[in-house]
CSV table of C-alpha atoms in Angstrom, one decimal:
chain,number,residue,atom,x,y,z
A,1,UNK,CA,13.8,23.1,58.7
A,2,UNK,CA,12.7,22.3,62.2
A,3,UNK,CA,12.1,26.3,62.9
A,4,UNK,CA,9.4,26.0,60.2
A,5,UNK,CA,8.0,22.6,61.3
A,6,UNK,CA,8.0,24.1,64.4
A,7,UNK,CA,6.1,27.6,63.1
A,8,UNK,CA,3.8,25.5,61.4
A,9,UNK,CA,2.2,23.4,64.8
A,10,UNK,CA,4.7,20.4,64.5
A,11,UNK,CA,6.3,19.6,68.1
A,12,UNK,CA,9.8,18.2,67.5
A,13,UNK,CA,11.9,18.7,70.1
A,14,UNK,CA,11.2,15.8,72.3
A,15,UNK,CA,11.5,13.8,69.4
A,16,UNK,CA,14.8,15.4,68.3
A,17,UNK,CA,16.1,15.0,72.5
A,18,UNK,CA,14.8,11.2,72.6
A,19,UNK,CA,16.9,10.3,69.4
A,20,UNK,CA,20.0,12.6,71.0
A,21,UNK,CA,19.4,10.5,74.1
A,22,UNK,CA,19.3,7.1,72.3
A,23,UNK,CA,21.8,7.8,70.0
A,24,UNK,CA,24.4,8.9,72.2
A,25,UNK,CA,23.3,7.6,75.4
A,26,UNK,CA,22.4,4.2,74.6
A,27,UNK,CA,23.5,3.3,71.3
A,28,UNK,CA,27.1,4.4,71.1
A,29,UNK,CA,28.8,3.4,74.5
A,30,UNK,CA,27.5,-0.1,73.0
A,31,UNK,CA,29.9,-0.1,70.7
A,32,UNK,CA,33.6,0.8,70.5
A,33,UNK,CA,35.2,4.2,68.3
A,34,UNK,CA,36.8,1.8,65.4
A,35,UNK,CA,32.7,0.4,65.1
A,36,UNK,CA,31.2,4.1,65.6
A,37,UNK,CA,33.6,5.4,62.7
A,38,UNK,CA,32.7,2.9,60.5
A,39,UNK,CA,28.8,3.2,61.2
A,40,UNK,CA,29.1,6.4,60.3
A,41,UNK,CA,31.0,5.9,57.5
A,42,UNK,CA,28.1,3.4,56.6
A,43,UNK,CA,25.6,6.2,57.0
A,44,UNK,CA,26.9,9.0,55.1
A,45,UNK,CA,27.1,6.0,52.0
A,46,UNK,CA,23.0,5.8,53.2
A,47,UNK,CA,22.6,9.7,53.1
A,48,UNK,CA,24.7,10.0,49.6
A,49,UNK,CA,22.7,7.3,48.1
A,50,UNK,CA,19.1,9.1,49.3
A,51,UNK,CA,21.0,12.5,47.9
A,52,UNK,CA,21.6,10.9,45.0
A,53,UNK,CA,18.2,9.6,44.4
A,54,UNK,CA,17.0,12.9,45.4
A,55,UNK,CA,18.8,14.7,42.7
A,56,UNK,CA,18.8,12.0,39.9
A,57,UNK,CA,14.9,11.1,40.5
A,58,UNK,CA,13.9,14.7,41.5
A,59,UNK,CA,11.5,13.1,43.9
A,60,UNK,CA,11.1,16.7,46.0
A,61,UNK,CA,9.8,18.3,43.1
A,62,UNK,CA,6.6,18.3,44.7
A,63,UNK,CA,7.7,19.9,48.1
A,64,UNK,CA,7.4,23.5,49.2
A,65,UNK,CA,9.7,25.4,46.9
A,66,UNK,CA,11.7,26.7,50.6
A,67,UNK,CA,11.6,23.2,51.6
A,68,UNK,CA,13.1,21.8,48.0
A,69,UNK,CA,15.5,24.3,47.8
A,70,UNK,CA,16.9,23.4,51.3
A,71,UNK,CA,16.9,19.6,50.7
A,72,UNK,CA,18.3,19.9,47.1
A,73,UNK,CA,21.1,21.8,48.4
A,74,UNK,CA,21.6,19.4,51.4
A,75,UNK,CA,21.7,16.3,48.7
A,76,UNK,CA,24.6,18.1,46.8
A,77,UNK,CA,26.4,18.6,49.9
A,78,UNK,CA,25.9,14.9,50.9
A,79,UNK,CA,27.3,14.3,47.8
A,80,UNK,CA,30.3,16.5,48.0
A,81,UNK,CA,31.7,15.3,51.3
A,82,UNK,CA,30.3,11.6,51.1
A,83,UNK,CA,33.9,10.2,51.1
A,84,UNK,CA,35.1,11.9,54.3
A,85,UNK,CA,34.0,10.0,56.8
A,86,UNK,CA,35.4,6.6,54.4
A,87,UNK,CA,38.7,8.2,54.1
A,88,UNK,CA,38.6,8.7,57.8
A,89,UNK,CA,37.7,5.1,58.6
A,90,UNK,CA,39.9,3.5,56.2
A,91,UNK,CA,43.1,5.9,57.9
A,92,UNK,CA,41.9,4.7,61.5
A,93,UNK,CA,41.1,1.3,60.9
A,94,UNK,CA,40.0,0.1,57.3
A,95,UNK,CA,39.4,-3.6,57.8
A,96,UNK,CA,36.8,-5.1,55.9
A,97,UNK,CA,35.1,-6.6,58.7
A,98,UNK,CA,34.8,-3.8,60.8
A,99,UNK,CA,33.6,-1.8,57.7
A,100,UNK,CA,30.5,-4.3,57.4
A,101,UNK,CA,29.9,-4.6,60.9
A,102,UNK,CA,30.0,-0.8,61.1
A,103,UNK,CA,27.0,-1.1,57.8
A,104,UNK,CA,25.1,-3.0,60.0
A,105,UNK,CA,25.1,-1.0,63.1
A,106,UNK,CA,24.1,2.7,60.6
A,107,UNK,CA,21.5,-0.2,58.8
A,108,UNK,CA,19.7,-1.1,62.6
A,109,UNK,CA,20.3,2.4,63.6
A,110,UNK,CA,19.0,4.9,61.0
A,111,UNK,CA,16.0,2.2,60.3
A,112,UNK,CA,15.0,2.4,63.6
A,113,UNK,CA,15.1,6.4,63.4
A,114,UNK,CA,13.6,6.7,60.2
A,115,UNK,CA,10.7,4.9,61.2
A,116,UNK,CA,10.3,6.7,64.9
A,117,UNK,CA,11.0,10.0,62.9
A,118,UNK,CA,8.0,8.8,60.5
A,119,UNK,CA,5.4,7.6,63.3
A,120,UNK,CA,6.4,11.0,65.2
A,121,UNK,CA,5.3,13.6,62.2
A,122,UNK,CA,2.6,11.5,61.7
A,123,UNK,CA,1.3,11.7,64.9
A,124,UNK,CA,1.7,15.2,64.6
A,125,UNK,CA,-0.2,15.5,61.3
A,126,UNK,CA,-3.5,14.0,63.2
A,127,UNK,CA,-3.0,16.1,66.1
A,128,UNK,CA,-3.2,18.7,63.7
A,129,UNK,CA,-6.5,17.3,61.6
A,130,UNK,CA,-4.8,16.1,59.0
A,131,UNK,CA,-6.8,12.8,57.2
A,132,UNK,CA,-3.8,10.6,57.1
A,133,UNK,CA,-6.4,7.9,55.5
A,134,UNK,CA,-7.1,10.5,52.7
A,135,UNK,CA,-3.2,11.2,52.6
A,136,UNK,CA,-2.5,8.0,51.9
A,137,UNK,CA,-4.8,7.0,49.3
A,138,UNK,CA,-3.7,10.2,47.2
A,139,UNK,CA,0.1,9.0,48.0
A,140,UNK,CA,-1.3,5.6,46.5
A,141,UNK,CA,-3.3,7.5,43.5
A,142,UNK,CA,-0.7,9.5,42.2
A,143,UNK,CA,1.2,7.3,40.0
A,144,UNK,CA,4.2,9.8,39.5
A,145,UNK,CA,4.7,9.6,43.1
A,146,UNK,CA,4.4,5.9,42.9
A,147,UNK,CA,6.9,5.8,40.3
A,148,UNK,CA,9.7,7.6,42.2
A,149,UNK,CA,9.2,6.0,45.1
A,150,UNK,CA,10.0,2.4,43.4
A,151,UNK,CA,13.0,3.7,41.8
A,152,UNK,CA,14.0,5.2,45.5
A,153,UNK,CA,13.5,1.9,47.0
A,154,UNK,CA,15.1,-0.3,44.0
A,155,UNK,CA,18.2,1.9,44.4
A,156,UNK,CA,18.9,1.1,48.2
A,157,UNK,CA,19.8,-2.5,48.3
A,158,UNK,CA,21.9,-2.1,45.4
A,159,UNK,CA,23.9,1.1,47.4
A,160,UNK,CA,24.0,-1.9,50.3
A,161,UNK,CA,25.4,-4.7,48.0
A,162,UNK,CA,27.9,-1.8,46.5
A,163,UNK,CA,28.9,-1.0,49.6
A,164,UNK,CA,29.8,-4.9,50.8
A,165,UNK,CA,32.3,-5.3,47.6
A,166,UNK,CA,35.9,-5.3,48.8
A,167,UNK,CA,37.6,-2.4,47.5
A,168,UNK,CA,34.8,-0.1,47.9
A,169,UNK,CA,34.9,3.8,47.4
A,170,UNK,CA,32.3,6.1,47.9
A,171,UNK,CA,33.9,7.2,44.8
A,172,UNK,CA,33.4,4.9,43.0
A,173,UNK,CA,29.8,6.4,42.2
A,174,UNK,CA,29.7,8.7,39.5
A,175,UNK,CA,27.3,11.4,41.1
A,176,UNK,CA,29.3,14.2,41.8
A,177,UNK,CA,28.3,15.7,38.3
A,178,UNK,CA,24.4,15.5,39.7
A,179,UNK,CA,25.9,17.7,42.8
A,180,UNK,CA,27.7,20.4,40.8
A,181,UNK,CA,24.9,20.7,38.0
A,182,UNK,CA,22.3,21.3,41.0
A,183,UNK,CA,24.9,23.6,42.4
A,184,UNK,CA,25.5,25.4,39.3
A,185,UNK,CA,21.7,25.9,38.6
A,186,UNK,CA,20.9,27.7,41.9
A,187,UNK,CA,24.6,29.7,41.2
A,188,UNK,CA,26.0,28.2,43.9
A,189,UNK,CA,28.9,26.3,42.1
A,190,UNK,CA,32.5,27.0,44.4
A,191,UNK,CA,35.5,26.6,41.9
């Protein structure tokens, strides 16, 4: 994905070296390994949700076909190893506390990149003559568009409040049926 961002004028790579830099640099000698495993624990739940939401709203059906295909297949393998990282925490440490603060350090974290990662490609859409203003109001016009991004955003706090109930599983969330019938579809379903 970043080769053909790249082939198509986008310059990522000192974005992609400031987040490297921030991430493990500044960010995570903040914080000790029990709060690091659970923040990442915190953020595969994040990336699981958006894979589920991916695959159960089909919100890329508007991509590139190359691009959808490659995001499609990353959502299904979100999904399939969403629990690792859990597993991994609970084994190390598996207090409750630690498992929350660990949500809000992934929370501050990957808001904070989403939102750089966001203003960067932007920024590199004008550099490229692109009418974000004109973007935007067809983002606004198109009300299918409109429509999955409400359901996207309606689903998030709820994977937050999920993921603050004691006893929590990233199991506990039915979607690996929306991974294998993706998987399936493209022939790409492993026993």
């Amino acid at each position: 994905a970043n080769a053909a961002l790249e082939a198509q004028g986008f310059e990522i790579a000192s974005f992609l070296s400031w987040w490297e830099k921030v991430a493990f640099e500044v960010v995570a000698p903040r914080f000790p390994p029990r709060i690091r495993l659970a923040a990442t624990a915190a953020a595969e739940h994040f990336t699981g949700t958006r894979a589920e939401i991916a695959l159960r709203v089909r919100v890329l059906e508007q991509a590139h076909p190359a691009m959808q295909a490659l995001l499609f297949w990353h959502a299904a393998e979100e999904i399939e190893h969403k629990s690792v990282a859990f597993e991994g925490f609970e084994t190390v440490d598996g207090r409750y506390h630690v498992r929350v603060a660990g949500l809000f350090v992934a929370l501050v974290a990957l808001t904070r990149f989403w939102a750089a990662a966001t203003k960067h490609l932007l920024r590199e859409e004008a550099k490229m003559g692109t009418d974000l203003r004109a973007a935007a109001r067809a983002a606004r016009d198109n009300p299918r568009l409109q429509l999955e991004l409400k359901r996207r955003f309606e689903m998030f706090p709820d994977a937050i409040l999920e993921y603050l109930r004691p006893g929590f599983h990233p199991d506990d969330i039915d979607d690996l049926g929306l991974a294998r019938a993706y998987l399936a579809s493209i022939g790409r379903l492993e026993g």
